[in-house]
């Protein structure tokens, strides 16, 4: 699985692009369900507010347009989803429609014959208005296995009000400048960075980004394709993280803080102005908005790219993120494909953006995006010389989980950079 650049073909104000080069497309997305008595299950990872409401309305609207089709919705907490999904797939009792993260995790599902091939079934706005780069993140060996719904690059989300209070007038562009900003925030009595390390993957994001800065694109690609972590850039990234953590940039109790669950989570700390920044993907504005006192988007939210690291081998401006999509189980009825095509239409994609405050992949829907931070995210992603998916997604569940746990061990002071890399290498040798 190559860790290659997956650019969107357009930024926020782009016009619709040409059709994908897909043959044999079928179906009218407004009413071509299986007919009488078709019941499907849908698993998603929204547990609060507008996200839950989006799925309820979208399913109800689709059912109203497709006589005899019923979709039963199950909301699964994000941190529980991968494990439950794997158990369901392995037991042969998978949901018909489910969130797809792509990368090595999707490749394992394809290898096991668990996903429906969508290549010749993309139709309507999903075909004409979503660029092929978005589909490539949900493809393997030229075949499409998921409908993309959002592009989710990462970076640092922050409170402009707290930056102003600390006298920070320019966003950090290097790791040294970030440490200087952290010191200014501390002097103002503000915790600099919220981190939900209890869930492991948010802590690991710090290592991912430092590896993106320290390692060349060729090295990252080799790691993805060959599970080769022998380059010393992997150790350097761990040493960078260890040195950064020694400056105590994270919230008090970060090792026992969750990422997205309640006001005390890392997203909740940002939502309630208890910390200034959080490193996260572009789904974060919606999560933060669901945790503000009035459950509305945080008015002073802004964003800047992950800082550069002096002397690193990574190309400056490189980005990391994912393209969330939805797959059909291999034995799902034809109505499942119709539902995915419905998700790809501009009307539904616009509603998705409004509910999740995240950049949609449909280029017509992108025209509705007005938030400056989302515009900055899309521009940075489109201008990046290189981009990769989240490393735990790229490496698959077993190696990815080992990496995430090893990063937490390092931040807890239980190991060193060399131990982190060895843990990943050991997991890769067993994969």
PDB file of N, CA and C in Angstrom, residues 259-301:
ATOM      1  N   UNK A 259     -10.068  11.484  24.207  1.00  0.00           N
ATOM      2  CA  UNK A 259      -9.942  12.432  23.095  1.00  0.00           C
ATOM      3  C   UNK A 259     -11.229  13.179  22.783  1.00  0.00           C
ATOM      4  N   UNK A 260     -12.368  12.497  22.824  1.00  0.00           N
ATOM      5  CA  UNK A 260     -13.586  13.087  22.257  1.00  0.00           C
ATOM      6  C   UNK A 260     -14.830  12.861  23.099  1.00  0.00           C
ATOM      7  N   UNK A 261     -14.671  12.434  24.317  1.00  0.00           N
ATOM      8  CA  UNK A 261     -15.820  12.019  25.122  1.00  0.00           C
ATOM      9  C   UNK A 261     -16.047  12.959  26.305  1.00  0.00           C
ATOM     10  N   UNK A 262     -16.842  13.989  26.092  1.00  0.00           N
ATOM     11  CA  UNK A 262     -17.240  14.876  27.173  1.00  0.00           C
ATOM     12  C   UNK A 262     -16.363  16.096  27.345  1.00  0.00           C
ATOM     13  N   UNK A 263     -16.782  16.971  28.259  1.00  0.00           N
ATOM     14  CA  UNK A 263     -16.099  18.244  28.466  1.00  0.00           C
ATOM     15  C   UNK A 263     -14.674  18.078  28.964  1.00  0.00           C
ATOM     16  N   UNK A 264     -14.384  16.961  29.633  1.00  0.00           N
ATOM     17  CA  UNK A 264     -13.043  16.729  30.143  1.00  0.00           C
ATOM     18  C   UNK A 264     -12.104  16.085  29.152  1.00  0.00           C
ATOM     19  N   UNK A 265     -12.593  15.761  27.951  1.00  0.00           N
ATOM     20  CA  UNK A 265     -11.731  15.196  26.914  1.00  0.00           C
ATOM     21  C   UNK A 265     -10.841  16.284  26.323  1.00  0.00           C
ATOM     22  N   UNK A 266      -9.877  15.874  25.499  1.00  0.00           N
ATOM     23  CA  UNK A 266      -8.986  16.882  24.900  1.00  0.00           C
ATOM     24  C   UNK A 266      -9.778  17.838  24.013  1.00  0.00           C
ATOM     25  N   UNK A 267     -10.727  17.328  23.230  1.00  0.00           N
ATOM     26  CA  UNK A 267     -11.570  18.221  22.424  1.00  0.00           C
ATOM     27  C   UNK A 267     -12.425  19.112  23.312  1.00  0.00           C
ATOM     28  N   UNK A 268     -12.890  18.554  24.431  1.00  0.00           N
ATOM     29  CA  UNK A 268     -13.679  19.336  25.371  1.00  0.00           C
ATOM     30  C   UNK A 268     -12.885  20.454  26.015  1.00  0.00           C
ATOM     31  N   UNK A 269     -11.604  20.222  26.268  1.00  0.00           N
ATOM     32  CA  UNK A 269     -10.761  21.279  26.824  1.00  0.00           C
ATOM     33  C   UNK A 269     -10.651  22.460  25.865  1.00  0.00           C
ATOM     34  N   UNK A 270     -10.561  22.169  24.570  1.00  0.00           N
ATOM     35  CA  UNK A 270     -10.543  23.250  23.576  1.00  0.00           C
ATOM     36  C   UNK A 270     -11.905  23.927  23.524  1.00  0.00           C
ATOM     37  N   UNK A 271     -12.960  23.140  23.523  1.00  0.00           N
ATOM     38  CA  UNK A 271     -14.325  23.673  23.414  1.00  0.00           C
ATOM     39  C   UNK A 271     -14.670  24.624  24.550  1.00  0.00           C
ATOM     40  N   UNK A 272     -14.062  24.392  25.713  1.00  0.00           N
ATOM     41  CA  UNK A 272     -14.378  25.193  26.891  1.00  0.00           C
ATOM     42  C   UNK A 272     -13.234  26.107  27.321  1.00  0.00           C
ATOM     43  N   UNK A 273     -12.292  26.349  26.387  1.00  0.00           N
ATOM     44  CA  UNK A 273     -11.179  27.278  26.618  1.00  0.00           C
ATOM     45  C   UNK A 273     -10.346  26.907  27.844  1.00  0.00           C
ATOM     46  N   UNK A 274     -10.197  25.593  28.070  1.00  0.00           N
ATOM     47  CA  UNK A 274      -9.351  25.118  29.160  1.00  0.00           C
ATOM     48  C   UNK A 274      -7.935  24.802  28.688  1.00  0.00           C
ATOM     49  N   UNK A 275      -7.734  24.728  27.388  1.00  0.00           N
ATOM     50  CA  UNK A 275      -6.418  24.541  26.773  1.00  0.00           C
ATOM     51  C   UNK A 275      -6.454  25.250  25.426  1.00  0.00           C
ATOM     52  N   UNK A 276      -5.267  25.559  24.911  1.00  0.00           N
ATOM     53  CA  UNK A 276      -5.205  26.430  23.734  1.00  0.00           C
ATOM     54  C   UNK A 276      -5.221  25.690  22.411  1.00  0.00           C
ATOM     55  N   UNK A 277      -4.612  24.494  22.340  1.00  0.00           N
ATOM     56  CA  UNK A 277      -4.399  23.819  21.052  1.00  0.00           C
ATOM     57  C   UNK A 277      -4.662  22.331  21.160  1.00  0.00           C
ATOM     58  N   UNK A 278      -4.937  21.726  19.996  1.00  0.00           N
ATOM     59  CA  UNK A 278      -4.995  20.268  19.906  1.00  0.00           C
ATOM     60  C   UNK A 278      -4.560  19.851  18.511  1.00  0.00           C
ATOM     61  N   UNK A 279      -3.671  18.869  18.433  1.00  0.00           N
ATOM     62  CA  UNK A 279      -3.274  18.271  17.159  1.00  0.00           C
ATOM     63  C   UNK A 279      -4.293  17.206  16.803  1.00  0.00           C
ATOM     64  N   UNK A 280      -4.959  17.386  15.646  1.00  0.00           N
ATOM     65  CA  UNK A 280      -6.051  16.477  15.312  1.00  0.00           C
ATOM     66  C   UNK A 280      -6.372  16.597  13.831  1.00  0.00           C
ATOM     67  N   UNK A 281      -7.197  15.683  13.324  1.00  0.00           N
ATOM     68  CA  UNK A 281      -7.661  15.734  11.950  1.00  0.00           C
ATOM     69  C   UNK A 281      -8.819  16.694  11.786  1.00  0.00           C
ATOM     70  N   UNK A 282      -9.228  16.904  10.548  1.00  0.00           N
ATOM     71  CA  UNK A 282     -10.203  17.945  10.228  1.00  0.00           C
ATOM     72  C   UNK A 282     -11.632  17.601  10.631  1.00  0.00           C
ATOM     73  N   UNK A 283     -11.839  16.458  11.289  1.00  0.00           N
ATOM     74  CA  UNK A 283     -13.133  16.202  11.915  1.00  0.00           C
ATOM     75  C   UNK A 283     -13.276  16.985  13.214  1.00  0.00           C
ATOM     76  N   UNK A 284     -12.162  17.517  13.723  1.00  0.00           N
ATOM     77  CA  UNK A 284     -12.136  18.087  15.066  1.00  0.00           C
ATOM     78  C   UNK A 284     -13.093  19.259  15.270  1.00  0.00           C
ATOM     79  N   UNK A 285     -13.267  20.173  14.295  1.00  0.00           N
ATOM     80  CA  UNK A 285     -14.197  21.272  14.542  1.00  0.00           C
ATOM     81  C   UNK A 285     -15.595  20.809  14.917  1.00  0.00           C
ATOM     82  N   UNK A 286     -16.076  19.750  14.275  1.00  0.00           N
ATOM     83  CA  UNK A 286     -17.402  19.239  14.606  1.00  0.00           C
ATOM     84  C   UNK A 286     -17.453  18.643  15.997  1.00  0.00           C
ATOM     85  N   UNK A 287     -16.395  17.907  16.378  1.00  0.00           N
ATOM     86  CA  UNK A 287     -16.336  17.334  17.728  1.00  0.00           C
ATOM     87  C   UNK A 287     -16.280  18.446  18.761  1.00  0.00           C
ATOM     88  N   UNK A 288     -15.422  19.432  18.525  1.00  0.00           N
ATOM     89  CA  UNK A 288     -15.313  20.564  19.449  1.00  0.00           C
ATOM     90  C   UNK A 288     -16.650  21.275  19.578  1.00  0.00           C
ATOM     91  N   UNK A 289     -17.310  21.529  18.431  1.00  0.00           N
ATOM     92  CA  UNK A 289     -18.592  22.221  18.457  1.00  0.00           C
ATOM     93  C   UNK A 289     -19.644  21.474  19.263  1.00  0.00           C
ATOM     94  N   UNK A 290     -19.599  20.144  19.247  1.00  0.00           N
ATOM     95  CA  UNK A 290     -20.580  19.361  20.003  1.00  0.00           C
ATOM     96  C   UNK A 290     -20.334  19.423  21.504  1.00  0.00           C
ATOM     97  N   UNK A 291     -19.165  19.926  21.910  1.00  0.00           N
ATOM     98  CA  UNK A 291     -18.789  19.952  23.330  1.00  0.00           C
ATOM     99  C   UNK A 291     -18.716  21.351  23.914  1.00  0.00           C
ATOM    100  N   UNK A 292     -19.045  22.385  23.134  1.00  0.00           N
ATOM    101  CA  UNK A 292     -19.124  23.741  23.680  1.00  0.00           C
ATOM    102  C   UNK A 292     -20.374  23.851  24.548  1.00  0.00           C
ATOM    103  N   UNK A 293     -20.441  24.836  25.448  1.00  0.00           N
ATOM    104  CA  UNK A 293     -21.614  24.958  26.326  1.00  0.00           C
ATOM    105  C   UNK A 293     -22.942  25.044  25.577  1.00  0.00           C
ATOM    106  N   UNK A 294     -22.944  25.690  24.399  1.00  0.00           N
ATOM    107  CA  UNK A 294     -24.188  25.808  23.631  1.00  0.00           C
ATOM    108  C   UNK A 294     -24.254  24.835  22.463  1.00  0.00           C
ATOM    109  N   UNK A 295     -23.284  23.921  22.403  1.00  0.00           N
ATOM    110  CA  UNK A 295     -23.207  22.914  21.335  1.00  0.00           C
ATOM    111  C   UNK A 295     -23.222  23.558  19.946  1.00  0.00           C
ATOM    112  N   UNK A 296     -22.548  24.694  19.839  1.00  0.00           N
ATOM    113  CA  UNK A 296     -22.384  25.395  18.569  1.00  0.00           C
ATOM    114  C   UNK A 296     -20.897  25.458  18.230  1.00  0.00           C
ATOM    115  N   UNK A 297     -20.547  25.654  16.951  1.00  0.00           N
ATOM    116  CA  UNK A 297     -19.134  25.747  16.581  1.00  0.00           C
ATOM    117  C   UNK A 297     -18.400  26.781  17.418  1.00  0.00           C
ATOM    118  N   UNK A 298     -17.158  26.487  17.776  1.00  0.00           N
ATOM    119  CA  UNK A 298     -16.353  27.400  18.583  1.00  0.00           C
ATOM    120  C   UNK A 298     -16.017  28.634  17.752  1.00  0.00           C
ATOM    121  N   UNK A 299     -16.482  29.801  18.214  1.00  0.00           N
ATOM    122  CA  UNK A 299     -16.420  31.023  17.406  1.00  0.00           C
ATOM    123  C   UNK A 299     -14.997  31.460  17.095  1.00  0.00           C
ATOM    124  N   UNK A 300     -14.055  31.193  17.993  1.00  0.00           N
ATOM    125  CA  UNK A 300     -12.690  31.695  17.794  1.00  0.00           C
ATOM    126  C   UNK A 300     -11.738  30.598  17.327  1.00  0.00           C
ATOM    127  N   UNK A 301     -12.281  29.494  16.823  1.00  0.00           N
ATOM    128  CA  UNK A 301     -11.430  28.383  16.387  1.00  0.00           C
ATOM    129  C   UNK A 301     -10.627  28.768  15.151  1.00  0.00           C
TER     130      UNK A 301
END
